[in-house]
Amino acid sequence: MTRPPLSTPDAARRRFMVIQMVVLAAFAVVMIATATIMQRIDSPTHRWLYAAGPVAILILWAWEFFRMIRRDDEMMQVIHLRAVALSAGLVLLAASLWGILERLLQAPGLPNFLLLPAFAVVYSVAIIRFTSRR
Amino acid sequence: MKNILRELRKGRGWTQEELAVRLDVSRQTINALEAGRYDPSIRLAFRIARLFERKAEDIFDDEGRP
């Protein structure tokens, strides 16, 4: 039995989930590779050029993320915004709590470059949970 | 808000996915509408009414709500 084609919002969301997995995996690989290469580069210009790699990947992720929300339908946009608010709030709270520990107890520094990937992971869990009830 | 969307859809022999494609919304939205968990915007309510050739108030019933 052939399945009917997906509606535009369903297709856009499925496309984004695939892109998100690829982009976050690419980010992890490029981040590790860049950090390794950086140890052998002295030229400030070259260091900036290499650092632009992981930055560009996260900008691409943000672009695709907002494009997907814009293409979704009215009910799903509301759900997306709830998931964004929840994820941003939780990541911000966790980062602030860690910051207090850093300040008062000299806890190890939180790697800030992980904030957006952490947001993406919490957001994915939230959106699956919100939509599974629908 | 109560509605007869499920009955209308089944009357046409469509799945939720097929109706979602015709209205250009997600399948989750169709499911939530049919279960009365989501009230559509006026624009979506009119699109649904046009698709089923009914008046919006024949499909959606907000009786009992302020």
PDB file of C-alpha atoms in Angstrom, chain A:
ATOM      1  CA  MET A   1       0.000   0.000   0.000  1.00  0.00           C
ATOM      2  CA  THR A   2       1.456   3.345  -1.037  1.00  0.00           C
ATOM      3  CA  ARG A   3       1.504   6.131   1.530  1.00  0.00           C
ATOM      4  CA  PRO A   4       0.063   9.513   0.544  1.00  0.00           C
ATOM      5  CA  PRO A   5       2.568  12.349   0.054  1.00  0.00           C
ATOM      6  CA  LEU A   6       3.439  14.439   3.094  1.00  0.00           C
ATOM      7  CA  SER A   7       1.908  17.883   3.549  1.00  0.00           C
ATOM      8  CA  THR A   8       4.315  20.825   3.248  1.00  0.00           C
ATOM      9  CA  PRO A   9       4.680  21.221   7.057  1.00  0.00           C
ATOM     10  CA  ASP A  10       5.250  17.482   7.615  1.00  0.00           C
ATOM     11  CA  ALA A  11       7.819  17.355   4.805  1.00  0.00           C
ATOM     12  CA  ALA A  12       9.611  20.457   6.110  1.00  0.00           C
ATOM     13  CA  ARG A  13       9.847  18.992   9.622  1.00  0.00           C
ATOM     14  CA  ARG A  14      11.157  15.644   8.387  1.00  0.00           C
ATOM     15  CA  ARG A  15      13.728  17.455   6.218  1.00  0.00           C
ATOM     16  CA  PHE A  16      14.872  19.549   9.179  1.00  0.00           C
ATOM     17  CA  MET A  17      15.301  16.523  11.470  1.00  0.00           C
ATOM     18  CA  VAL A  18      17.626  14.924   8.893  1.00  0.00           C
ATOM     19  CA  ILE A  19      19.531  18.197   8.394  1.00  0.00           C
ATOM     20  CA  GLN A  20      19.822  18.704  12.158  1.00  0.00           C
ATOM     21  CA  MET A  21      21.386  15.277  12.708  1.00  0.00           C
ATOM     22  CA  VAL A  22      23.860  15.801   9.844  1.00  0.00           C
ATOM     23  CA  VAL A  23      24.751  19.362  10.918  1.00  0.00           C
ATOM     24  CA  LEU A  24      25.292  18.493  14.584  1.00  0.00           C
ATOM     25  CA  ALA A  25      27.444  15.483  13.653  1.00  0.00           C
ATOM     26  CA  ALA A  26      29.428  17.703  11.246  1.00  0.00           C
ATOM     27  CA  PHE A  27      29.806  20.305  13.999  1.00  0.00           C
ATOM     28  CA  ALA A  28      31.292  17.745  16.388  1.00  0.00           C
ATOM     29  CA  VAL A  29      33.750  16.470  13.757  1.00  0.00           C
ATOM     30  CA  VAL A  30      34.789  19.945  12.536  1.00  0.00           C
ATOM     31  CA  MET A  31      35.125  21.239  16.104  1.00  0.00           C
ATOM     32  CA  ILE A  32      37.487  18.407  17.089  1.00  0.00           C
ATOM     33  CA  ALA A  33      39.455  18.675  13.821  1.00  0.00           C
ATOM     34  CA  THR A  34      39.772  22.464  14.113  1.00  0.00           C
ATOM     35  CA  ALA A  35      40.917  22.283  17.737  1.00  0.00           C
ATOM     36  CA  THR A  36      43.598  19.761  16.720  1.00  0.00           C
ATOM     37  CA  ILE A  37      44.779  21.810  13.734  1.00  0.00           C
ATOM     38  CA  MET A  38      44.810  25.053  15.747  1.00  0.00           C
ATOM     39  CA  GLN A  39      47.608  23.737  17.958  1.00  0.00           C
ATOM     40  CA  ARG A  40      49.964  23.791  14.943  1.00  0.00           C
ATOM     41  CA  ILE A  41      48.984  27.188  13.490  1.00  0.00           C
ATOM     42  CA  ASP A  42      50.563  30.453  14.568  1.00  0.00           C
ATOM     43  CA  SER A  43      49.219  32.928  11.995  1.00  0.00           C
ATOM     44  CA  PRO A  44      46.263  34.867  13.493  1.00  0.00           C
ATOM     45  CA  THR A  45      44.645  35.165  10.044  1.00  0.00           C
ATOM     46  CA  HIS A  46      44.740  31.419   9.506  1.00  0.00           C
ATOM     47  CA  ARG A  47      43.427  30.798  13.013  1.00  0.00           C
ATOM     48  CA  TRP A  48      40.421  33.054  12.289  1.00  0.00           C
ATOM     49  CA  LEU A  49      39.792  31.242   8.989  1.00  0.00           C
ATOM     50  CA  TYR A  50      39.815  27.818  10.636  1.00  0.00           C
ATOM     51  CA  ALA A  51      37.617  29.043  13.490  1.00  0.00           C
ATOM     52  CA  ALA A  52      35.045  30.200  10.900  1.00  0.00           C
ATOM     53  CA  GLY A  53      34.296  26.521  10.047  1.00  0.00           C
ATOM     54  CA  PRO A  54      32.386  25.476  13.171  1.00  0.00           C
ATOM     55  CA  VAL A  55      30.833  28.960  13.419  1.00  0.00           C
ATOM     56  CA  ALA A  56      29.431  28.634   9.891  1.00  0.00           C
ATOM     57  CA  ILE A  57      27.972  25.213  10.727  1.00  0.00           C
ATOM     58  CA  LEU A  58      26.034  26.558  13.727  1.00  0.00           C
ATOM     59  CA  ILE A  59      24.773  29.525  11.677  1.00  0.00           C
ATOM     60  CA  LEU A  60      23.560  27.026   9.050  1.00  0.00           C
ATOM     61  CA  TRP A  61      21.754  25.074  11.784  1.00  0.00           C
ATOM     62  CA  ALA A  62      20.043  28.256  13.073  1.00  0.00           C
ATOM     63  CA  TRP A  63      19.030  29.219   9.512  1.00  0.00           C
ATOM     64  CA  GLU A  64      17.467  25.808   8.835  1.00  0.00           C
ATOM     65  CA  PHE A  65      15.780  25.837  12.238  1.00  0.00           C
ATOM     66  CA  PHE A  66      13.943  29.132  11.667  1.00  0.00           C
ATOM     67  CA  ARG A  67      13.158  28.195   8.050  1.00  0.00           C
ATOM     68  CA  MET A  68      11.511  25.002   9.254  1.00  0.00           C
ATOM     69  CA  ILE A  69       9.381  26.887  11.825  1.00  0.00           C
ATOM     70  CA  ARG A  70       8.273  29.421   9.199  1.00  0.00           C
ATOM     71  CA  ARG A  71       7.164  26.602   6.873  1.00  0.00           C
ATOM     72  CA  ASP A  72       5.168  24.821   9.537  1.00  0.00           C
ATOM     73  CA  ASP A  73       1.455  25.300  10.099  1.00  0.00           C
ATOM     74  CA  GLU A  74      -0.239  27.431  12.742  1.00  0.00           C
ATOM     75  CA  MET A  75      -0.621  24.792  15.457  1.00  0.00           C
ATOM     76  CA  MET A  76       2.900  23.454  15.023  1.00  0.00           C
ATOM     77  CA  GLN A  77       4.355  26.980  15.171  1.00  0.00           C
ATOM     78  CA  VAL A  78       2.781  27.374  18.613  1.00  0.00           C
ATOM     79  CA  ILE A  79       4.282  24.021  19.685  1.00  0.00           C
ATOM     80  CA  HIS A  80       7.696  25.020  18.285  1.00  0.00           C
ATOM     81  CA  LEU A  81       7.634  28.267  20.241  1.00  0.00           C
ATOM     82  CA  ARG A  82       6.745  26.399  23.445  1.00  0.00           C
ATOM     83  CA  ALA A  83       9.624  23.962  22.835  1.00  0.00           C
ATOM     84  CA  VAL A  84      12.020  26.846  22.053  1.00  0.00           C
ATOM     85  CA  ALA A  85      10.993  28.682  25.236  1.00  0.00           C
ATOM     86  CA  LEU A  86      11.359  25.542  27.369  1.00  0.00           C
ATOM     87  CA  SER A  87      14.733  24.572  25.870  1.00  0.00           C
ATOM     88  CA  ALA A  88      16.184  28.083  26.044  1.00  0.00           C
ATOM     89  CA  GLY A  89      14.986  28.425  29.637  1.00  0.00           C
ATOM     90  CA  LEU A  90      16.426  25.080  30.740  1.00  0.00           C
ATOM     91  CA  VAL A  91      19.800  25.641  29.037  1.00  0.00           C
ATOM     92  CA  LEU A  92      20.011  29.178  30.407  1.00  0.00           C
ATOM     93  CA  LEU A  93      19.150  27.959  33.899  1.00  0.00           C
ATOM     94  CA  ALA A  94      21.712  25.141  33.734  1.00  0.00           C
ATOM     95  CA  ALA A  95      24.415  27.532  32.415  1.00  0.00           C
ATOM     96  CA  SER A  96      23.644  30.081  35.149  1.00  0.00           C
ATOM     97  CA  LEU A  97      23.705  27.452  37.899  1.00  0.00           C
ATOM     98  CA  TRP A  98      27.025  26.173  36.547  1.00  0.00           C
ATOM     99  CA  GLY A  99      28.296  29.755  36.435  1.00  0.00           C
ATOM    100  CA  ILE A 100      27.548  30.137  40.144  1.00  0.00           C
ATOM    101  CA  LEU A 101      29.516  26.968  40.874  1.00  0.00           C
ATOM    102  CA  GLU A 102      32.368  28.287  38.725  1.00  0.00           C
ATOM    103  CA  ARG A 103      32.387  31.591  40.572  1.00  0.00           C
ATOM    104  CA  LEU A 104      32.000  30.327  44.121  1.00  0.00           C
ATOM    105  CA  LEU A 105      33.562  26.867  44.061  1.00  0.00           C
ATOM    106  CA  GLN A 106      36.066  27.216  41.202  1.00  0.00           C
ATOM    107  CA  ALA A 107      34.256  24.463  39.284  1.00  0.00           C
ATOM    108  CA  PRO A 108      35.686  23.716  35.814  1.00  0.00           C
ATOM    109  CA  GLY A 109      34.676  26.270  33.163  1.00  0.00           C
ATOM    110  CA  LEU A 110      31.579  25.475  31.094  1.00  0.00           C
ATOM    111  CA  PRO A 111      32.469  25.189  27.369  1.00  0.00           C
ATOM    112  CA  ASN A 112      30.157  27.837  25.906  1.00  0.00           C
ATOM    113  CA  PHE A 113      30.322  26.374  22.408  1.00  0.00           C
ATOM    114  CA  LEU A 114      28.169  23.510  23.698  1.00  0.00           C
ATOM    115  CA  LEU A 115      25.230  25.768  24.590  1.00  0.00           C
ATOM    116  CA  LEU A 116      23.583  25.710  21.139  1.00  0.00           C
ATOM    117  CA  PRO A 117      24.044  21.950  20.628  1.00  0.00           C
ATOM    118  CA  ALA A 118      22.627  21.459  24.155  1.00  0.00           C
ATOM    119  CA  PHE A 119      19.660  23.642  23.199  1.00  0.00           C
ATOM    120  CA  ALA A 120      19.164  21.549  20.033  1.00  0.00           C
ATOM    121  CA  VAL A 121      19.127  18.300  22.016  1.00  0.00           C
ATOM    122  CA  VAL A 122      16.673  19.601  24.674  1.00  0.00           C
ATOM    123  CA  TYR A 123      14.511  21.138  21.935  1.00  0.00           C
ATOM    124  CA  SER A 124      14.381  17.812  20.033  1.00  0.00           C
ATOM    125  CA  VAL A 125      13.259  15.935  23.150  1.00  0.00           C
ATOM    126  CA  ALA A 126      10.659  18.640  23.924  1.00  0.00           C
ATOM    127  CA  ILE A 127       9.217  18.697  20.403  1.00  0.00           C
ATOM    128  CA  ILE A 128       8.959  14.886  20.284  1.00  0.00           C
ATOM    129  CA  ARG A 129       7.209  14.910  23.659  1.00  0.00           C
ATOM    130  CA  PHE A 130       4.811  17.725  22.698  1.00  0.00           C
ATOM    131  CA  THR A 131       3.913  16.220  19.315  1.00  0.00           C
ATOM    132  CA  SER A 132       3.572  12.634  20.565  1.00  0.00           C
ATOM    133  CA  ARG A 133       0.538  13.754  22.555  1.00  0.00           C
ATOM    134  CA  ARG A 134      -1.122  15.061  19.388  1.00  0.00           C
TER     135      ARG A 134
END
